[in-house]
Every structure is written in C-alpha cells, then in structure tokens.
XYZ file of C-alpha atoms in Angstrom:
445
model
C 0.000 0.000 0.000
C 1.447 3.428 -0.917
C 2.276 5.648 2.018
C -0.146 8.514 2.659
C 1.087 12.086 2.661
C 1.867 13.241 6.217
C -0.799 15.371 7.878
C 0.628 17.489 10.691
C -1.383 18.142 13.818
C -2.855 21.643 13.908
C -0.187 23.786 15.591
C -2.728 25.539 17.804
C -4.359 22.316 18.986
C -1.005 20.584 19.497
C 0.221 23.499 21.633
C -3.004 23.412 23.631
C -2.588 19.701 24.360
C 1.064 20.109 25.363
C 0.232 22.916 27.769
C -2.698 20.948 29.199
C -0.371 18.012 29.931
C 2.012 20.296 31.767
C -0.829 21.805 33.742
C -2.060 18.340 34.749
C 1.481 17.530 35.866
C 1.280 20.384 38.362
C 3.096 23.113 36.429
C 1.730 26.629 36.225
C 1.633 27.629 32.591
C 0.390 30.696 30.779
C -1.430 29.622 27.608
C -1.124 32.181 24.813
C -0.931 29.732 21.918
C -4.585 29.016 21.215
C -7.375 31.078 19.710
C -9.869 29.595 22.158
C -11.948 32.499 23.455
C -12.000 32.030 27.209
C -15.473 33.382 27.925
C -18.714 31.688 29.033
C -21.632 30.988 26.705
C -24.444 33.502 27.060
C -27.284 32.130 29.242
C -29.882 32.767 26.514
C -27.928 30.552 24.135
C -27.524 27.812 26.715
C -31.281 27.858 27.303
C -32.055 27.516 23.610
C -29.553 24.721 23.159
C -31.106 22.802 26.050
C -34.645 23.408 24.802
C -33.688 21.989 21.401
C -32.048 18.846 22.779
C -34.925 16.708 21.518
C -34.325 17.735 17.897
C -32.483 14.593 16.823
C -33.379 14.280 13.124
C -30.841 15.007 10.392
C -32.586 18.003 8.853
C -31.594 19.728 5.579
C -27.990 19.248 4.436
C -27.491 23.004 3.994
C -28.890 23.759 7.443
C -32.297 24.617 8.861
C -34.398 27.299 7.197
C -34.394 29.251 10.466
C -30.610 29.296 10.650
C -30.130 30.213 7.001
C -32.714 33.005 7.257
C -30.995 34.347 10.372
C -27.541 34.193 8.752
C -28.863 35.987 5.658
C -30.242 38.708 7.931
C -26.898 38.961 9.728
C -25.135 39.604 6.404
C -27.826 41.992 5.176
C -27.202 44.202 8.226
C -23.584 44.364 7.080
C -24.397 45.381 3.528
C -24.057 41.857 2.100
C -27.679 40.864 1.531
C -28.156 37.384 0.118
C -30.920 34.880 -0.627
C -31.065 32.379 2.285
C -31.053 29.643 -0.373
C -27.406 30.561 -1.032
C -26.412 30.093 2.619
C -24.883 26.776 3.677
C -24.353 25.831 7.319
C -21.904 23.276 8.630
C -20.454 21.876 11.866
C -17.975 24.743 12.231
C -16.461 27.185 9.759
C -13.315 25.065 9.629
C -14.976 22.056 7.925
C -16.896 24.488 5.729
C -13.623 26.038 4.544
C -12.227 22.585 3.824
C -15.371 21.572 1.913
C -15.287 24.833 -0.060
C -11.733 24.208 -1.246
C -12.771 20.704 -2.253
C -15.782 22.098 -4.126
C -13.772 24.801 -5.925
C -10.948 22.420 -6.829
C -7.503 23.351 -8.085
C -4.620 24.908 -6.195
C -5.107 27.558 -3.519
C -3.421 30.925 -3.003
C -2.809 31.530 0.710
C -1.494 34.664 2.443
C 1.810 34.568 4.317
C 1.455 34.598 7.239
C -1.949 32.947 7.523
C -3.962 30.723 9.826
C -2.344 27.347 10.320
C -5.038 25.284 8.547
C -5.391 26.997 5.156
C -2.299 25.433 3.587
C -3.027 22.141 5.351
C -6.560 22.131 3.933
C -5.179 22.674 0.437
C -2.850 19.712 0.793
C -5.601 17.516 2.259
C -7.801 18.084 -0.792
C -4.900 17.129 -3.042
C -4.070 20.693 -4.051
C -0.954 22.786 -3.621
C -0.853 26.015 -1.625
C 0.559 29.004 -3.493
C 2.007 31.319 -0.815
C 1.878 35.089 -1.319
C 3.146 37.596 1.285
C 0.866 40.239 2.763
C 1.581 43.947 2.954
C 3.050 45.342 6.214
C 0.325 45.974 8.763
C -2.347 44.488 6.464
C -2.421 40.823 7.329
C -4.834 38.312 5.887
C -4.896 39.577 2.292
C -2.109 38.699 -0.177
C -0.330 41.659 -1.763
C -2.370 42.006 -4.983
C 0.671 42.765 -7.163
C 2.585 39.753 -5.875
C -0.593 37.681 -6.210
C -0.585 38.309 -9.962
C 3.084 37.347 -10.188
C 2.649 34.193 -8.108
C -0.386 32.959 -10.032
C 1.311 33.614 -13.376
C 4.406 31.710 -12.214
C 2.330 28.836 -10.820
C 0.340 28.467 -14.026
C 3.504 28.608 -16.116
C 4.854 25.750 -13.965
C 1.763 23.620 -14.607
C -0.158 24.386 -11.414
C -3.831 25.255 -11.427
C -4.672 28.045 -8.928
C -8.442 28.531 -8.785
C -9.013 30.215 -5.433
C -7.481 32.641 -2.980
C -8.210 32.504 0.752
C -8.248 35.766 2.697
C -8.931 36.620 6.344
C -10.526 39.931 7.304
C -9.696 40.716 10.097
C -6.560 38.644 10.270
C -5.362 35.726 12.306
C -2.437 35.680 13.249
C -1.640 39.402 13.196
C -4.791 41.056 14.551
C -4.545 43.622 11.750
C -7.110 44.550 9.098
C -6.373 44.995 5.401
C -7.221 48.468 4.127
C -10.243 48.977 1.866
C -7.852 49.892 -0.948
C -5.935 46.629 -0.643
C -9.175 44.629 -0.512
C -10.397 46.464 -3.613
C -7.179 45.714 -5.487
C -7.335 42.073 -4.373
C -10.859 41.800 -5.774
C -9.742 43.280 -9.100
C -6.800 40.876 -9.309
C -9.031 37.885 -8.526
C -11.400 38.925 -11.322
C -8.520 39.293 -13.796
C -7.098 35.904 -12.801
C -10.504 34.166 -12.584
C -9.999 33.162 -8.940
C -12.752 32.421 -6.445
C -12.209 34.448 -3.267
C -12.884 32.561 -0.040
C -13.157 35.273 2.610
C -12.904 34.002 6.186
C -14.642 36.729 8.192
C -15.066 34.941 11.500
C -13.405 37.861 13.334
C -15.431 40.646 11.667
C -17.403 41.394 14.844
C -14.188 41.864 16.828
C -12.906 44.992 15.073
C -12.361 47.426 17.937
C -13.483 50.570 16.120
C -17.024 49.764 15.025
C -17.142 52.948 12.928
C -14.458 51.463 10.641
C -15.389 47.792 10.104
C -13.323 45.414 8.031
C -14.271 45.582 4.357
C -15.303 42.345 2.682
C -14.052 41.420 -0.802
C -17.713 40.581 -1.503
C -18.325 44.344 -1.766
C -15.944 44.609 -4.734
C -16.164 41.164 -6.353
C -19.660 39.985 -5.407
C -19.885 37.475 -8.250
C -16.881 35.421 -7.077
C -16.578 35.892 -3.297
C -17.648 33.277 -0.760
C -17.890 34.600 2.814
C -17.648 32.331 5.844
C -18.219 33.052 9.499
C -19.338 31.387 12.704
C -19.914 31.897 16.416
C -16.574 30.556 17.653
C -14.899 33.921 18.128
C -17.528 36.598 18.694
C -19.571 34.454 21.115
C -16.899 31.982 22.325
C -18.838 28.914 21.135
C -15.969 26.896 19.691
C -17.176 23.654 21.243
C -20.635 24.011 19.718
C -19.197 23.752 16.187
C -21.330 25.852 13.892
C -20.439 27.891 10.835
C -22.139 29.408 7.808
C -21.056 30.205 4.259
C -22.548 32.859 1.983
C -22.318 31.859 -1.681
C -22.395 34.556 -4.389
C -25.555 35.099 -6.404
C -23.943 34.373 -9.777
C -23.400 31.447 -12.116
C -20.162 30.759 -10.251
C -21.945 30.884 -6.901
C -24.879 28.677 -7.917
C -22.581 26.000 -9.346
C -20.384 26.159 -6.252
C -23.440 25.924 -3.989
C -24.500 22.672 -5.667
C -21.036 21.165 -5.289
C -20.679 22.343 -1.681
C -24.017 20.829 -0.647
C -23.053 17.561 -2.346
C -19.736 17.502 -0.482
C -21.523 18.270 2.780
C -24.008 15.467 2.178
C -21.149 12.997 1.981
C -19.153 14.307 4.952
C -21.421 15.641 7.727
C -24.967 15.018 6.377
C -26.357 18.010 8.285
C -25.266 20.390 11.028
C -26.264 19.415 14.609
C -29.929 20.373 15.038
C -29.864 21.670 18.648
C -26.878 23.892 17.910
C -28.632 25.276 14.827
C -31.514 26.392 17.006
C -29.224 28.373 19.309
C -27.199 29.676 16.353
C -30.318 30.989 14.608
C -31.105 33.006 17.728
C -27.516 34.308 17.911
C -27.379 35.355 14.244
C -30.610 37.274 14.812
C -28.538 39.540 17.109
C -31.120 40.384 19.791
C -29.973 43.169 22.181
C -28.526 40.872 24.860
C -26.391 39.028 22.282
C -25.223 42.253 20.638
C -24.165 43.616 24.039
C -22.367 40.366 24.874
C -20.329 40.686 21.668
C -19.630 44.356 22.379
C -18.426 43.491 25.891
C -16.068 40.814 24.571
C -14.730 43.260 21.993
C -13.973 45.811 24.726
C -12.287 43.131 26.841
C -10.075 41.963 23.981
C -9.068 45.527 23.157
C -8.129 46.347 26.739
C -6.062 43.234 27.440
C -4.433 43.159 23.992
C -3.374 46.768 24.483
C -1.762 46.013 27.839
C 0.092 42.956 26.519
C 1.172 44.857 23.391
C 2.767 47.473 25.648
C 4.844 44.714 27.291
C 6.094 43.454 23.929
C 7.088 46.882 22.661
C 8.728 47.738 26.001
C 10.911 44.644 25.539
C 12.044 45.914 22.122
C 9.769 43.939 19.777
C 8.104 45.630 16.805
C 4.342 45.291 16.637
C 1.871 46.579 14.053
C -1.140 48.213 15.711
C -3.694 45.538 16.561
C -7.128 46.606 15.330
C -9.157 43.469 16.000
C -9.217 40.032 17.634
C -7.218 38.804 20.602
C -3.961 38.199 18.690
C -0.566 39.883 18.615
C 2.233 39.098 16.156
C 5.383 40.742 17.553
C 8.616 40.802 15.576
C 11.815 40.324 17.600
C 14.157 41.121 14.709
C 15.614 44.177 16.540
C 16.721 41.758 19.283
C 18.170 39.097 16.949
C 21.816 39.515 17.916
C 21.033 39.658 21.614
C 18.719 36.634 21.548
C 21.298 34.586 19.656
C 24.130 35.552 21.986
C 22.292 35.367 25.298
C 19.781 32.580 24.696
C 20.821 30.631 21.605
C 17.665 31.777 19.801
C 17.885 32.025 16.010
C 14.254 31.844 14.855
C 10.663 31.863 15.937
C 10.620 28.184 16.903
C 13.650 28.691 19.179
C 11.964 31.684 20.779
C 8.659 29.868 21.310
C 10.539 26.919 22.811
C 12.458 29.169 25.185
C 9.301 30.921 26.332
C 7.520 27.611 26.876
C 10.208 25.438 28.418
C 12.013 28.070 30.466
C 9.123 30.334 31.430
C 5.931 28.310 30.973
C 4.462 30.758 28.422
C 2.928 29.052 25.395
C 3.052 30.903 22.055
C 3.369 29.840 18.404
C 6.261 30.588 16.036
C 5.836 32.393 12.723
C 6.769 29.173 10.919
C 3.428 27.706 12.039
C 1.764 30.384 9.895
C 3.791 29.740 6.750
C 6.800 31.979 7.402
C 10.434 30.890 7.219
C 12.114 29.118 10.132
C 14.446 32.053 10.793
C 11.640 34.625 11.091
C 11.811 35.960 14.648
C 8.094 36.439 14.991
C 5.591 34.725 17.260
C 1.838 34.807 17.712
C 0.448 35.385 21.179
C -3.244 35.220 22.082
C -4.708 36.957 25.113
C -8.004 35.055 25.146
C -6.969 32.584 27.861
C -5.993 35.319 30.329
C -9.561 36.138 31.332
C -9.874 33.591 34.110
C -9.950 29.915 35.039
C -13.625 29.729 36.039
C -16.894 30.986 34.586
C -17.171 33.335 37.557
C -13.814 34.924 36.788
C -14.529 35.108 33.050
C -17.910 36.717 33.630
C -16.266 39.234 35.935
C -13.695 39.983 33.211
C -16.453 40.490 30.667
C -18.398 42.926 32.851
C -15.590 44.745 34.697
C -15.190 48.483 33.935
C -11.419 47.890 34.176
C -10.490 44.243 33.486
C -6.834 45.028 34.174
C -7.772 45.721 37.781
C -8.877 42.123 38.306
C -6.110 40.304 40.206
C -5.872 37.255 37.922
C -5.667 39.331 34.742
C -3.240 41.804 36.294
C -1.064 38.880 37.500
C -0.855 37.296 34.056
C -0.234 40.555 32.194
C 2.545 41.391 34.649
C 3.953 37.895 34.197
C 4.154 38.474 30.441
C 6.091 41.672 31.117
C 8.481 39.904 33.489
C 9.204 37.099 31.027
C 9.781 39.505 28.146
C 12.037 41.652 30.305
C 14.087 38.532 31.080
C 14.729 38.104 27.351
C 16.508 41.449 27.247
C 19.079 40.592 29.922
C 22.635 40.697 28.662
C 23.984 37.727 30.605
C 24.480 34.633 28.416
C 22.052 31.811 29.047
C 23.972 29.161 31.029
C 21.871 26.323 29.600
C 20.180 27.127 26.299
C 17.236 24.878 25.517
C 18.051 22.030 23.154
C 15.862 21.859 20.037
C 15.287 18.213 20.895
C 14.443 18.741 24.543
C 10.965 17.719 25.522
C 8.706 19.743 27.736
C 8.675 16.914 30.251
C 12.428 17.109 30.657
C 12.452 20.816 31.431
C 12.365 22.344 34.872
C 8.948 23.374 36.177
C 7.953 26.828 35.002
C 7.955 29.687 37.513
C 4.610 30.521 39.056
C 2.568 32.861 36.893
C-alpha cells in the first residue's frame, strides 16, 4: 500500500494539548498559543440549546431554514444581503472552509502569514498552496501585485490556482487589510478568474465599530464566498457551527450545488440543537449584541496592555485593530537573543518561552513563514480567568486590568519579556530536541 502524505497536527491544537499536559502535571503555565476564546456561553444561548435537545433528526444538508434566514439577515445588516437559499451551514467554519476548497478544486493561493489550517486544507484536498506575502500591517490579504506574479508563475509551472483565501480581520496578526488593498485584491481575482474565499469569523471583533473590516464581496460579489461562525464573537468553539454565503452568480450557484453535495457525503447536516441556538444568535437580539460588544472591549483592553509589554521589551508590533492576537517581531533583538539565549528563529523563541518560562506561544513558521523569522503569535483570550465566575467578571468589569488574575498574568508576560533582554548569556540554552517533560517546572505565573 502506498504511504499517505503526512498530515501534521494543527499547531494551535497541538500546543493546547502540550500545555494541558504540563498543567495536569502540576506546572503553572500561561497559555497564549490558542485562539480559544476564554469566555462563558451567554445564558440565553444555553437555554435555547437545552430546549432543542430533543431535535435529533438530520434536517436539511445546507442547514435549517431558520438558521439560514438568520444568517442571511446577519449579512444583510452588514451590507451583504443574500438569498437564504445561497447560505450553507456546517459543523464549524473550519470544515466548511475545507469543503469549499474541495468544491472549488484546483490549487489555492494563501497569504503569508496565515492561519495554520489553510495550507493544510489545500494539501488535504490534493491541491498545492501558493504562498503570497501580505503587505506590512495588512495581514490576511495577499499583496495584490505579488498575487498576480505568483499565479502567473504557478500556471507557467503547470499548477492550477483557482481560489485565494483571505482573512478579514486577520489571524495571526490582529490587523485589518485596508479597503484599498481589498479592492485591489478583488480586481486581481477577477482578472485571474480566482474564487475568493473570505474568512470573516473575526469581523465582529474589530475594535473601532465605525471602521469595520471591508469584505471582498463588496468589490467582487460574483466570485466571493464569505464564511463566518460563532466561535470567536460568542466563544462557542465547542458548539461547532459555521455558515457560508455563496455569491448570487453562475459561479456561486454552481459552487453551492457542489458544496451541498460535499456536505451530504461528509457531515450530512449540522447538529440540530446547535442550529436552534445559532439561529437566535445570528438574529442579534440586544442581549447578544451587548455580549459581543463586551467581549470586543475586553479583547481591546487586554491586547493593548500585553502589546505594551512586547514593545517595552524591544519587539516591533503593528497596531492591533481586532481580535485577541498579537504578532510581535523580535528582529531588533536578533543579535542579543542569539548571543544570550541561543535563539535564532521563531521556533527557538517559542521553545524558550515555553520550556524556560511556561508561556505558550506559536512561532511564525506555524503560519507559513520561514524558520528564521523571529516572529511569534500570542493570544490573550486565555488570560480572562480559570472559572466561569472569573470570566464573567472579566467580561463585565469596567477595568479588566484591575482584576487580580488578569493583572497577575499581564505582569507575568512583562516579566518574562524583560528577562529576554538581559545581557547575561544563558547558562543552559534549551536544546531543540528537549521535551517539555524534561524541562524544569515553570515559575509561578
């Protein structure tokens, strides 16, 4: 039997599991590797999920009419009105993205850096990712000029790029591509006959609500698929629900048919009880809208405090405009980190922070960058508390930084980063092959 192509574990999930093992072993760790939003589910959503527990039939492959109507209304309020018949729901936006790439076919243009699963999804469907760098401070959208060059080169080499994945706002950088860049991306996609798959799961977490992220669907409505879900704005990752908006065009209608066929063979239908709660959430009643607004304020406050610690340590950081992510660049400290700590790239830096200090982050290489890039991604979403009581307090506090558990962890980040700037050589640099279990217990955080 021929050997299957290797499928790496998702970097975020692998880091989560490693940190959980260390925590179970009695170590105190500070988890900043995962995008898990550490906030409780809103009581109204819990009530609706429980009330729908008896709904155990499969239901429509594309999702319930109530959910699709609610999702269409959600997009209409954002200037992206669509027929509910062109909405497809799935058990999470992640499987929807995978199914979309399978339905589109061909190779896939991905931004660099980009979320850890885009390139993996391309490979899993038998395609090849075509990496294209983003513009400084405008993560999530490939540089349109370099996109043209990359697609031309790929096609000349016999590849078949048919889609480009974008993220607005961006994971991992927490930045938002400018309207001008999104407009130029849409024009390039039209010229190159590419389907745009726009992952907009963070669109409700743009801090300045007067300047929302602009969707490529505004500029290339005939070829843009938009996906979103409730994982980030309402912290419902474990409920697994996502929706896709297909364009009202010949391209969109054909893609809708293929996507529903793929869904019918993979997940049959989204989970019925979750759809009931999701339909209520996408309707955005006042209590849900306020819950999202409160989480947005919390992210902005804690991200700002942690960003100050990174820049105080000498890292360069583009202004974070959305999400709970930071993507600091330690290039100004390269010589010092190499001399004092034996750090030569992002993986070395992430290993040092984890094994020596108990702080879990991800290296830039996990997001498609080179091994020597001295960038890491840090998420603040696990700093809000260890219990629902603490997390609720964080969500409702006028000053979350005044809460002792948040203040402790933010100060711990500052202490660890300050330790990186010490001039004394590291007496025992971490070995690239050392396992977490062999390291000394992390200091208390």
